[in-house]
């Protein structure tokens, strides 16, 4: 085991918008902490953290990689997360188990759409963070402007703790506002920065921003406030302690800057991780529930003498080790050979090996303590979001919720030999990624795969070919449409009666149905049965019947969203009634009510942001409007314009190519799912009745 001193552990994530420089920053951290002897580069395909072939080819991060390094006397477990919105679940599940985060921003682009998404995810899990403004060497870099954007757009109290020396080509280092020294980078590798006195021409700015830092701290920290009111200058240690307290309390975001690619500004960032981000014991105990009584709250403290509790936050398939389950240990000590209990599957799991991960390399350890992130091979019945705990002291930690996929593809094996491989590959990948869903369509015999976007499914298909050796044919992407109702209907009956000699079947239920308010997408069931007209034991079967019927609507067989069903009346037969009969009757009532409630087709609407040079703004907006897009607004972004719009997903296929040709390759865009909205009638007719056979229509489900 690496350490028993929990104060010396930092579990941090590096999260940001795509292309802000997360992986490059991670690579420099590994170099300066001595994990790597040479620096890997994303653009060369040599980054340690991007170990998948697809990551190296495309220059993007797809899976969150875990790695352990040491700085000063602390062990830092780092998770490098993807920036692309299609892999946002990777960020979500990483933040769930981390104690702190480094949010990386581009000094030119500032706060971009995915930066906001990641920031909100960190807010949701109450993750303290520090900001690192990267790419200070690029043309248009403006550190203070990005700090202002973090304050304005993200609602944070972001305060510079360093100042850049120069910008763009002349960026040479940073000024430490606490020590009032400048860190000047003299060698190309940046391993030995020189500490110098601040030059006379910038000393006044440094004093002003130091004063600003103390004022901002005084607003939220009582100790600094007391010193400030007494007219006393706080010491460096007092300022550091206050920054740490308020960062952990989520009231303060210290801001650093540098250029990871040019090897500048990384050491102060590492110091900040140790100085300001929390150890496992700085945070409140993790809360869970008793598996046998969900109302009973259970706490687990980050102590070595408590029973073991761990959360499985990720499952990965390793070509050498097989199935790897990544776990965060919240309490106790785990030893090789221990047996843990999984309350979700009600099964025991024997821990044969404990692995510390170094990206895709592994180191065996004998035990691991609370606060550590480890990988456990060969766990048979543990899924993402499950809890592993001591059987004598069971607990269920808060699981993870995942968004529903928005895009579907049909896949089929090229040969009969590929058929078994395909099933195996799809099973392994859906095990690994909760936002990737596999369905077999019974009517058409097709296998469909669903995910968060085109890139997501593209990567999945690529992995099937490479890792599992499957040759697959892929259909055109289909949008994950939904069905909804537009009005309330009352007293709709579903009656199922079957007499076939001997025991028959009898189920009868009457329902009211209405749409949920404010565009809610769930399902609400209300039991309004009085006088026992339907016995109590059959009501769960009715609910199950409604839920199953929601899987396939009456327009095109798409899943149904946003309905409330009230079970108001019915009848039963003392001999012939059964759970199955009531389930079928409920399903019949649901379908009939839907037909009467004026059903409508719903489509996923994406929030799109296009960053384009000024001269192409008109073309971009015209193109978005032609795709049934609703342009919401526009803002200045460095020397370009950011156009924001809501566009149906069905109109965005092939957009990347069209945008490149319209803007000579100078614009880029991001999009993420926002909400479902009703499809205009003429478009709905074209979707539901395409110029093809009825079988083809069914195949789009």
mmCIF file with all atom_site columns, N, CA and C in Angstrom, residues 73-131:
data_model
loop_
_atom_site.group_PDB
_atom_site.id
_atom_site.type_symbol
_atom_site.label_atom_id
_atom_site.label_alt_id
_atom_site.label_comp_id
_atom_site.label_asym_id
_atom_site.label_entity_id
_atom_site.label_seq_id
_atom_site.pdbx_PDB_ins_code
_atom_site.Cartn_x
_atom_site.Cartn_y
_atom_site.Cartn_z
_atom_site.occupancy
_atom_site.B_iso_or_equiv
_atom_site.pdbx_formal_charge
_atom_site.auth_seq_id
_atom_site.auth_comp_id
_atom_site.auth_asym_id
_atom_site.auth_atom_id
_atom_site.pdbx_PDB_model_num
ATOM 1   N N  . UNK A 1 73  ? 5.204   15.690 -0.655  1.00 0.00 ? 73  UNK A N  1
ATOM 2   C CA . UNK A 1 73  ? 5.013   14.434 0.083   1.00 0.00 ? 73  UNK A CA 1
ATOM 3   C C  . UNK A 1 73  ? 3.602   13.886 -0.092  1.00 0.00 ? 73  UNK A C  1
ATOM 4   N N  . UNK A 1 74  ? 2.889   14.330 -1.157  1.00 0.00 ? 74  UNK A N  1
ATOM 5   C CA . UNK A 1 74  ? 1.508   13.892 -1.372  1.00 0.00 ? 74  UNK A CA 1
ATOM 6   C C  . UNK A 1 74  ? 1.381   12.942 -2.565  1.00 0.00 ? 74  UNK A C  1
ATOM 7   N N  . UNK A 1 75  ? 0.497   11.958 -2.420  1.00 0.00 ? 75  UNK A N  1
ATOM 8   C CA . UNK A 1 75  ? 0.134   11.106 -3.552  1.00 0.00 ? 75  UNK A CA 1
ATOM 9   C C  . UNK A 1 75  ? -1.067  11.722 -4.258  1.00 0.00 ? 75  UNK A C  1
ATOM 10  N N  . UNK A 1 76  ? -0.909  11.967 -5.551  1.00 0.00 ? 76  UNK A N  1
ATOM 11  C CA . UNK A 1 76  ? -1.995  12.581 -6.314  1.00 0.00 ? 76  UNK A CA 1
ATOM 12  C C  . UNK A 1 76  ? -2.548  11.541 -7.298  1.00 0.00 ? 76  UNK A C  1
ATOM 13  N N  . UNK A 1 77  ? -3.813  11.177 -7.107  1.00 0.00 ? 77  UNK A N  1
ATOM 14  C CA . UNK A 1 77  ? -4.501  10.315 -8.080  1.00 0.00 ? 77  UNK A CA 1
ATOM 15  C C  . UNK A 1 77  ? -5.200  11.227 -9.082  1.00 0.00 ? 77  UNK A C  1
ATOM 16  N N  . UNK A 1 78  ? -4.789  11.146 -10.336 1.00 0.00 ? 78  UNK A N  1
ATOM 17  C CA . UNK A 1 78  ? -5.333  12.057 -11.351 1.00 0.00 ? 78  UNK A CA 1
ATOM 18  C C  . UNK A 1 78  ? -6.230  11.275 -12.304 1.00 0.00 ? 78  UNK A C  1
ATOM 19  N N  . UNK A 1 79  ? -7.388  11.854 -12.604 1.00 0.00 ? 79  UNK A N  1
ATOM 20  C CA . UNK A 1 79  ? -8.228  11.306 -13.673 1.00 0.00 ? 79  UNK A CA 1
ATOM 21  C C  . UNK A 1 79  ? -8.341  12.368 -14.758 1.00 0.00 ? 79  UNK A C  1
ATOM 22  N N  . UNK A 1 80  ? -7.857  12.047 -15.945 1.00 0.00 ? 80  UNK A N  1
ATOM 23  C CA . UNK A 1 80  ? -7.962  12.938 -17.109 1.00 0.00 ? 80  UNK A CA 1
ATOM 24  C C  . UNK A 1 80  ? -9.280  12.603 -17.806 1.00 0.00 ? 80  UNK A C  1
ATOM 25  N N  . UNK A 1 81  ? -10.176 13.563 -17.908 1.00 0.00 ? 81  UNK A N  1
ATOM 26  C CA . UNK A 1 81  ? -11.519 13.264 -18.425 1.00 0.00 ? 81  UNK A CA 1
ATOM 27  C C  . UNK A 1 81  ? -11.672 13.787 -19.853 1.00 0.00 ? 81  UNK A C  1
ATOM 28  N N  . UNK A 1 82  ? -12.634 13.217 -20.624 1.00 0.00 ? 82  UNK A N  1
ATOM 29  C CA . UNK A 1 82  ? -12.850 13.726 -21.988 1.00 0.00 ? 82  UNK A CA 1
ATOM 30  C C  . UNK A 1 82  ? -13.486 15.113 -21.979 1.00 0.00 ? 82  UNK A C  1
ATOM 31  N N  . UNK A 1 83  ? -13.251 15.869 -23.076 1.00 0.00 ? 83  UNK A N  1
ATOM 32  C CA . UNK A 1 83  ? -13.874 17.187 -23.203 1.00 0.00 ? 83  UNK A CA 1
ATOM 33  C C  . UNK A 1 83  ? -15.060 17.167 -24.138 1.00 0.00 ? 83  UNK A C  1
ATOM 34  N N  . UNK A 1 84  ? -15.122 16.136 -25.002 1.00 0.00 ? 84  UNK A N  1
ATOM 35  C CA . UNK A 1 84  ? -16.184 16.086 -25.993 1.00 0.00 ? 84  UNK A CA 1
ATOM 36  C C  . UNK A 1 84  ? -17.502 15.720 -25.341 1.00 0.00 ? 84  UNK A C  1
ATOM 37  N N  . UNK A 1 85  ? -18.562 16.431 -25.720 1.00 0.00 ? 85  UNK A N  1
ATOM 38  C CA . UNK A 1 85  ? -19.845 16.277 -25.046 1.00 0.00 ? 85  UNK A CA 1
ATOM 39  C C  . UNK A 1 85  ? -20.427 14.858 -25.198 1.00 0.00 ? 85  UNK A C  1
ATOM 40  N N  . UNK A 1 86  ? -20.057 14.123 -26.252 1.00 0.00 ? 86  UNK A N  1
ATOM 41  C CA . UNK A 1 86  ? -20.566 12.759 -26.425 1.00 0.00 ? 86  UNK A CA 1
ATOM 42  C C  . UNK A 1 86  ? -20.111 11.840 -25.291 1.00 0.00 ? 86  UNK A C  1
ATOM 43  N N  . UNK A 1 87  ? -19.030 12.225 -24.627 1.00 0.00 ? 87  UNK A N  1
ATOM 44  C CA . UNK A 1 87  ? -18.488 11.380 -23.546 1.00 0.00 ? 87  UNK A CA 1
ATOM 45  C C  . UNK A 1 87  ? -18.671 12.048 -22.184 1.00 0.00 ? 87  UNK A C  1
ATOM 46  N N  . UNK A 1 88  ? -19.720 12.869 -22.084 1.00 0.00 ? 88  UNK A N  1
ATOM 47  C CA . UNK A 1 88  ? -19.920 13.637 -20.848 1.00 0.00 ? 88  UNK A CA 1
ATOM 48  C C  . UNK A 1 88  ? -20.153 12.727 -19.636 1.00 0.00 ? 88  UNK A C  1
ATOM 49  N N  . UNK A 1 89  ? -20.653 11.507 -19.877 1.00 0.00 ? 89  UNK A N  1
ATOM 50  C CA . UNK A 1 89  ? -20.876 10.577 -18.763 1.00 0.00 ? 89  UNK A CA 1
ATOM 51  C C  . UNK A 1 89  ? -19.552 10.192 -18.104 1.00 0.00 ? 89  UNK A C  1
ATOM 52  N N  . UNK A 1 90  ? -18.474 10.157 -18.887 1.00 0.00 ? 90  UNK A N  1
ATOM 53  C CA . UNK A 1 90  ? -17.146 9.856  -18.327 1.00 0.00 ? 90  UNK A CA 1
ATOM 54  C C  . UNK A 1 90  ? -16.760 10.920 -17.292 1.00 0.00 ? 90  UNK A C  1
ATOM 55  N N  . UNK A 1 91  ? -17.100 12.166 -17.618 1.00 0.00 ? 91  UNK A N  1
ATOM 56  C CA . UNK A 1 91  ? -16.801 13.264 -16.694 1.00 0.00 ? 91  UNK A CA 1
ATOM 57  C C  . UNK A 1 91  ? -17.674 13.131 -15.453 1.00 0.00 ? 91  UNK A C  1
ATOM 58  N N  . UNK A 1 92  ? -18.961 12.866 -15.698 1.00 0.00 ? 92  UNK A N  1
ATOM 59  C CA . UNK A 1 92  ? -19.946 12.772 -14.619 1.00 0.00 ? 92  UNK A CA 1
ATOM 60  C C  . UNK A 1 92  ? -19.513 11.737 -13.573 1.00 0.00 ? 92  UNK A C  1
ATOM 61  N N  . UNK A 1 93  ? -19.156 10.526 -14.039 1.00 0.00 ? 93  UNK A N  1
ATOM 62  C CA . UNK A 1 93  ? -18.846 9.475  -13.072 1.00 0.00 ? 93  UNK A CA 1
ATOM 63  C C  . UNK A 1 93  ? -17.481 9.691  -12.417 1.00 0.00 ? 93  UNK A C  1
ATOM 64  N N  . UNK A 1 94  ? -16.600 10.414 -13.113 1.00 0.00 ? 94  UNK A N  1
ATOM 65  C CA . UNK A 1 94  ? -15.316 10.724 -12.482 1.00 0.00 ? 94  UNK A CA 1
ATOM 66  C C  . UNK A 1 94  ? -15.509 11.737 -11.361 1.00 0.00 ? 94  UNK A C  1
ATOM 67  N N  . UNK A 1 95  ? -16.294 12.792 -11.635 1.00 0.00 ? 95  UNK A N  1
ATOM 68  C CA . UNK A 1 95  ? -16.516 13.830 -10.624 1.00 0.00 ? 95  UNK A CA 1
ATOM 69  C C  . UNK A 1 95  ? -17.215 13.271 -9.385  1.00 0.00 ? 95  UNK A C  1
ATOM 70  N N  . UNK A 1 96  ? -18.030 12.242 -9.602  1.00 0.00 ? 96  UNK A N  1
ATOM 71  C CA . UNK A 1 96  ? -18.756 11.640 -8.478  1.00 0.00 ? 96  UNK A CA 1
ATOM 72  C C  . UNK A 1 96  ? -17.790 11.097 -7.424  1.00 0.00 ? 96  UNK A C  1
ATOM 73  N N  . UNK A 1 97  ? -16.618 10.634 -7.843  1.00 0.00 ? 97  UNK A N  1
ATOM 74  C CA . UNK A 1 97  ? -15.714 9.978  -6.884  1.00 0.00 ? 97  UNK A CA 1
ATOM 75  C C  . UNK A 1 97  ? -14.475 10.814 -6.550  1.00 0.00 ? 97  UNK A C  1
ATOM 76  N N  . UNK A 1 98  ? -14.392 12.023 -7.114  1.00 0.00 ? 98  UNK A N  1
ATOM 77  C CA . UNK A 1 98  ? -13.202 12.831 -6.867  1.00 0.00 ? 98  UNK A CA 1
ATOM 78  C C  . UNK A 1 98  ? -13.409 13.782 -5.699  1.00 0.00 ? 98  UNK A C  1
ATOM 79  N N  . UNK A 1 99  ? -12.296 14.193 -5.098  1.00 0.00 ? 99  UNK A N  1
ATOM 80  C CA . UNK A 1 99  ? -12.369 15.146 -3.987  1.00 0.00 ? 99  UNK A CA 1
ATOM 81  C C  . UNK A 1 99  ? -12.177 16.580 -4.478  1.00 0.00 ? 99  UNK A C  1
ATOM 82  N N  . UNK A 1 100 ? -11.462 16.734 -5.590  1.00 0.00 ? 100 UNK A N  1
ATOM 83  C CA . UNK A 1 100 ? -11.202 18.085 -6.113  1.00 0.00 ? 100 UNK A CA 1
ATOM 84  C C  . UNK A 1 100 ? -10.997 18.014 -7.616  1.00 0.00 ? 100 UNK A C  1
ATOM 85  N N  . UNK A 1 101 ? -10.985 19.173 -8.264  1.00 0.00 ? 101 UNK A N  1
ATOM 86  C CA . UNK A 1 101 ? -10.814 19.183 -9.726  1.00 0.00 ? 101 UNK A CA 1
ATOM 87  C C  . UNK A 1 101 ? -9.992  20.387 -10.147 1.00 0.00 ? 101 UNK A C  1
ATOM 88  N N  . UNK A 1 102 ? -9.256  20.194 -11.238 1.00 0.00 ? 102 UNK A N  1
ATOM 89  C CA . UNK A 1 102 ? -8.589  21.317 -11.906 1.00 0.00 ? 102 UNK A CA 1
ATOM 90  C C  . UNK A 1 102 ? -9.393  21.590 -13.174 1.00 0.00 ? 102 UNK A C  1
ATOM 91  N N  . UNK A 1 103 ? -10.019 22.761 -13.229 1.00 0.00 ? 103 UNK A N  1
ATOM 92  C CA . UNK A 1 103 ? -10.766 23.143 -14.441 1.00 0.00 ? 103 UNK A CA 1
ATOM 93  C C  . UNK A 1 103 ? -9.819  23.900 -15.359 1.00 0.00 ? 103 UNK A C  1
ATOM 94  N N  . UNK A 1 104 ? -9.611  23.357 -16.543 1.00 0.00 ? 104 UNK A N  1
ATOM 95  C CA . UNK A 1 104 ? -8.683  23.986 -17.484 1.00 0.00 ? 104 UNK A CA 1
ATOM 96  C C  . UNK A 1 104 ? -9.489  24.827 -18.478 1.00 0.00 ? 104 UNK A C  1
ATOM 97  N N  . UNK A 1 105 ? -9.056  26.052 -18.699 1.00 0.00 ? 105 UNK A N  1
ATOM 98  C CA . UNK A 1 105 ? -9.697  26.947 -19.671 1.00 0.00 ? 105 UNK A CA 1
ATOM 99  C C  . UNK A 1 105 ? -8.659  27.393 -20.690 1.00 0.00 ? 105 UNK A C  1
ATOM 100 N N  . UNK A 1 106 ? -9.104  27.640 -21.905 1.00 0.00 ? 106 UNK A N  1
ATOM 101 C CA . UNK A 1 106 ? -8.208  28.178 -22.926 1.00 0.00 ? 106 UNK A CA 1
ATOM 102 C C  . UNK A 1 106 ? -8.136  29.701 -22.753 1.00 0.00 ? 106 UNK A C  1
ATOM 103 N N  . UNK A 1 107 ? -6.922  30.254 -22.765 1.00 0.00 ? 107 UNK A N  1
ATOM 104 C CA . UNK A 1 107 ? -6.749  31.699 -22.530 1.00 0.00 ? 107 UNK A CA 1
ATOM 105 C C  . UNK A 1 107 ? -7.344  32.536 -23.658 1.00 0.00 ? 107 UNK A C  1
ATOM 106 N N  . UNK A 1 108 ? -7.631  31.895 -24.802 1.00 0.00 ? 108 UNK A N  1
ATOM 107 C CA . UNK A 1 108 ? -8.241  32.610 -25.937 1.00 0.00 ? 108 UNK A CA 1
ATOM 108 C C  . UNK A 1 108 ? -9.755  32.369 -25.944 1.00 0.00 ? 108 UNK A C  1
ATOM 109 N N  . UNK A 1 109 ? -10.149 31.091 -25.896 1.00 0.00 ? 109 UNK A N  1
ATOM 110 C CA . UNK A 1 109 ? -11.575 30.730 -25.986 1.00 0.00 ? 109 UNK A CA 1
ATOM 111 C C  . UNK A 1 109 ? -12.365 31.051 -24.732 1.00 0.00 ? 109 UNK A C  1
ATOM 112 N N  . UNK A 1 110 ? -11.697 31.059 -23.572 1.00 0.00 ? 110 UNK A N  1
ATOM 113 C CA . UNK A 1 110 ? -12.360 31.367 -22.297 1.00 0.00 ? 110 UNK A CA 1
ATOM 114 C C  . UNK A 1 110 ? -13.345 30.282 -21.883 1.00 0.00 ? 110 UNK A C  1
ATOM 115 N N  . UNK A 1 111 ? -14.484 30.699 -21.357 1.00 0.00 ? 111 UNK A N  1
ATOM 116 C CA . UNK A 1 111 ? -15.502 29.761 -20.870 1.00 0.00 ? 111 UNK A CA 1
ATOM 117 C C  . UNK A 1 111 ? -16.346 29.302 -22.065 1.00 0.00 ? 111 UNK A C  1
ATOM 118 N N  . UNK A 1 112 ? -16.148 28.067 -22.481 1.00 0.00 ? 112 UNK A N  1
ATOM 119 C CA . UNK A 1 112 ? -16.866 27.529 -23.638 1.00 0.00 ? 112 UNK A CA 1
ATOM 120 C C  . UNK A 1 112 ? -18.008 26.617 -23.168 1.00 0.00 ? 112 UNK A C  1
ATOM 121 N N  . UNK A 1 113 ? -18.893 26.179 -24.096 1.00 0.00 ? 113 UNK A N  1
ATOM 122 C CA . UNK A 1 113 ? -20.097 25.459 -23.661 1.00 0.00 ? 113 UNK A CA 1
ATOM 123 C C  . UNK A 1 113 ? -19.830 24.263 -22.763 1.00 0.00 ? 113 UNK A C  1
ATOM 124 N N  . UNK A 1 114 ? -18.877 23.407 -23.169 1.00 0.00 ? 114 UNK A N  1
ATOM 125 C CA . UNK A 1 114 ? -18.605 22.222 -22.374 1.00 0.00 ? 114 UNK A CA 1
ATOM 126 C C  . UNK A 1 114 ? -17.946 22.588 -21.046 1.00 0.00 ? 114 UNK A C  1
ATOM 127 N N  . UNK A 1 115 ? -17.222 23.732 -20.997 1.00 0.00 ? 115 UNK A N  1
ATOM 128 C CA . UNK A 1 115 ? -16.672 24.205 -19.709 1.00 0.00 ? 115 UNK A CA 1
ATOM 129 C C  . UNK A 1 115 ? -17.820 24.423 -18.729 1.00 0.00 ? 115 UNK A C  1
ATOM 130 N N  . UNK A 1 116 ? -18.911 25.021 -19.235 1.00 0.00 ? 116 UNK A N  1
ATOM 131 C CA . UNK A 1 116 ? -20.075 25.283 -18.373 1.00 0.00 ? 116 UNK A CA 1
ATOM 132 C C  . UNK A 1 116 ? -20.700 23.974 -17.905 1.00 0.00 ? 116 UNK A C  1
ATOM 133 N N  . UNK A 1 117 ? -20.846 23.006 -18.841 1.00 0.00 ? 117 UNK A N  1
ATOM 134 C CA . UNK A 1 117 ? -21.458 21.717 -18.488 1.00 0.00 ? 117 UNK A CA 1
ATOM 135 C C  . UNK A 1 117 ? -20.650 21.038 -17.376 1.00 0.00 ? 117 UNK A C  1
ATOM 136 N N  . UNK A 1 118 ? -19.328 21.003 -17.558 1.00 0.00 ? 118 UNK A N  1
ATOM 137 C CA . UNK A 1 118 ? -18.452 20.349 -16.581 1.00 0.00 ? 118 UNK A CA 1
ATOM 138 C C  . UNK A 1 118 ? -18.523 21.072 -15.237 1.00 0.00 ? 118 UNK A C  1
ATOM 139 N N  . UNK A 1 119 ? -18.563 22.395 -15.289 1.00 0.00 ? 119 UNK A N  1
ATOM 140 C CA . UNK A 1 119 ? -18.631 23.203 -14.058 1.00 0.00 ? 119 UNK A CA 1
ATOM 141 C C  . UNK A 1 119 ? -19.922 22.894 -13.293 1.00 0.00 ? 119 UNK A C  1
ATOM 142 N N  . UNK A 1 120 ? -21.038 22.797 -14.031 1.00 0.00 ? 120 UNK A N  1
ATOM 143 C CA . UNK A 1 120 ? -22.327 22.473 -13.387 1.00 0.00 ? 120 UNK A CA 1
ATOM 144 C C  . UNK A 1 120 ? -22.285 21.065 -12.788 1.00 0.00 ? 120 UNK A C  1
ATOM 145 N N  . UNK A 1 121 ? -21.633 20.127 -13.496 1.00 0.00 ? 121 UNK A N  1
ATOM 146 C CA . UNK A 1 121 ? -21.501 18.767 -12.954 1.00 0.00 ? 121 UNK A CA 1
ATOM 147 C C  . UNK A 1 121 ? -20.700 18.790 -11.646 1.00 0.00 ? 121 UNK A C  1
ATOM 148 N N  . UNK A 1 122 ? -19.641 19.596 -11.618 1.00 0.00 ? 122 UNK A N  1
ATOM 149 C CA . UNK A 1 122 ? -18.829 19.710 -10.396 1.00 0.00 ? 122 UNK A CA 1
ATOM 150 C C  . UNK A 1 122 ? -19.643 20.362 -9.272  1.00 0.00 ? 122 UNK A C  1
ATOM 151 N N  . UNK A 1 123 ? -20.480 21.346 -9.614  1.00 0.00 ? 123 UNK A N  1
ATOM 152 C CA . UNK A 1 123 ? -21.372 21.963 -8.611  1.00 0.00 ? 123 UNK A CA 1
ATOM 153 C C  . UNK A 1 123 ? -22.321 20.919 -8.018  1.00 0.00 ? 123 UNK A C  1
ATOM 154 N N  . UNK A 1 124 ? -22.848 20.063 -8.905  1.00 0.00 ? 124 UNK A N  1
ATOM 155 C CA . UNK A 1 124 ? -23.829 19.033 -8.495  1.00 0.00 ? 124 UNK A CA 1
ATOM 156 C C  . UNK A 1 124 ? -23.224 18.110 -7.434  1.00 0.00 ? 124 UNK A C  1
ATOM 157 N N  . UNK A 1 125 ? -21.956 17.714 -7.620  1.00 0.00 ? 125 UNK A N  1
ATOM 158 C CA . UNK A 1 125 ? -21.305 16.799 -6.677  1.00 0.00 ? 125 UNK A CA 1
ATOM 159 C C  . UNK A 1 125 ? -20.469 17.544 -5.631  1.00 0.00 ? 125 UNK A C  1
ATOM 160 N N  . UNK A 1 126 ? -20.601 18.885 -5.603  1.00 0.00 ? 126 UNK A N  1
ATOM 161 C CA . UNK A 1 126 ? -19.918 19.737 -4.600  1.00 0.00 ? 126 UNK A CA 1
ATOM 162 C C  . UNK A 1 126 ? -18.408 19.485 -4.581  1.00 0.00 ? 126 UNK A C  1
ATOM 163 N N  . UNK A 1 127 ? -17.812 19.544 -5.773  1.00 0.00 ? 127 UNK A N  1
ATOM 164 C CA . UNK A 1 127 ? -16.377 19.285 -5.914  1.00 0.00 ? 127 UNK A CA 1
ATOM 165 C C  . UNK A 1 127 ? -15.615 20.615 -5.869  1.00 0.00 ? 127 UNK A C  1
ATOM 166 N N  . UNK A 1 128 ? -14.724 20.830 -4.879  1.00 0.00 ? 128 UNK A N  1
ATOM 167 C CA . UNK A 1 128 ? -13.897 22.045 -4.875  1.00 0.00 ? 128 UNK A CA 1
ATOM 168 C C  . UNK A 1 128 ? -12.975 22.054 -6.099  1.00 0.00 ? 128 UNK A C  1
ATOM 169 N N  . UNK A 1 129 ? -12.704 23.258 -6.647  1.00 0.00 ? 129 UNK A N  1
ATOM 170 C CA . UNK A 1 129 ? -11.836 23.257 -7.825  1.00 0.00 ? 129 UNK A CA 1
ATOM 171 C C  . UNK A 1 129 ? -10.949 24.498 -7.873  1.00 0.00 ? 129 UNK A C  1
ATOM 172 N N  . UNK A 1 130 ? -9.852  24.324 -8.608  1.00 0.00 ? 130 UNK A N  1
ATOM 173 C CA . UNK A 1 130 ? -8.988  25.451 -8.943  1.00 0.00 ? 130 UNK A CA 1
ATOM 174 C C  . UNK A 1 130 ? -9.010  25.600 -10.466 1.00 0.00 ? 130 UNK A C  1
ATOM 175 N N  . UNK A 1 131 ? -8.789  26.827 -10.932 1.00 0.00 ? 131 UNK A N  1
ATOM 176 C CA . UNK A 1 131 ? -8.851  27.089 -12.374 1.00 0.00 ? 131 UNK A CA 1
ATOM 177 C C  . UNK A 1 131 ? -7.429  27.252 -12.916 1.00 0.00 ? 131 UNK A C  1
#
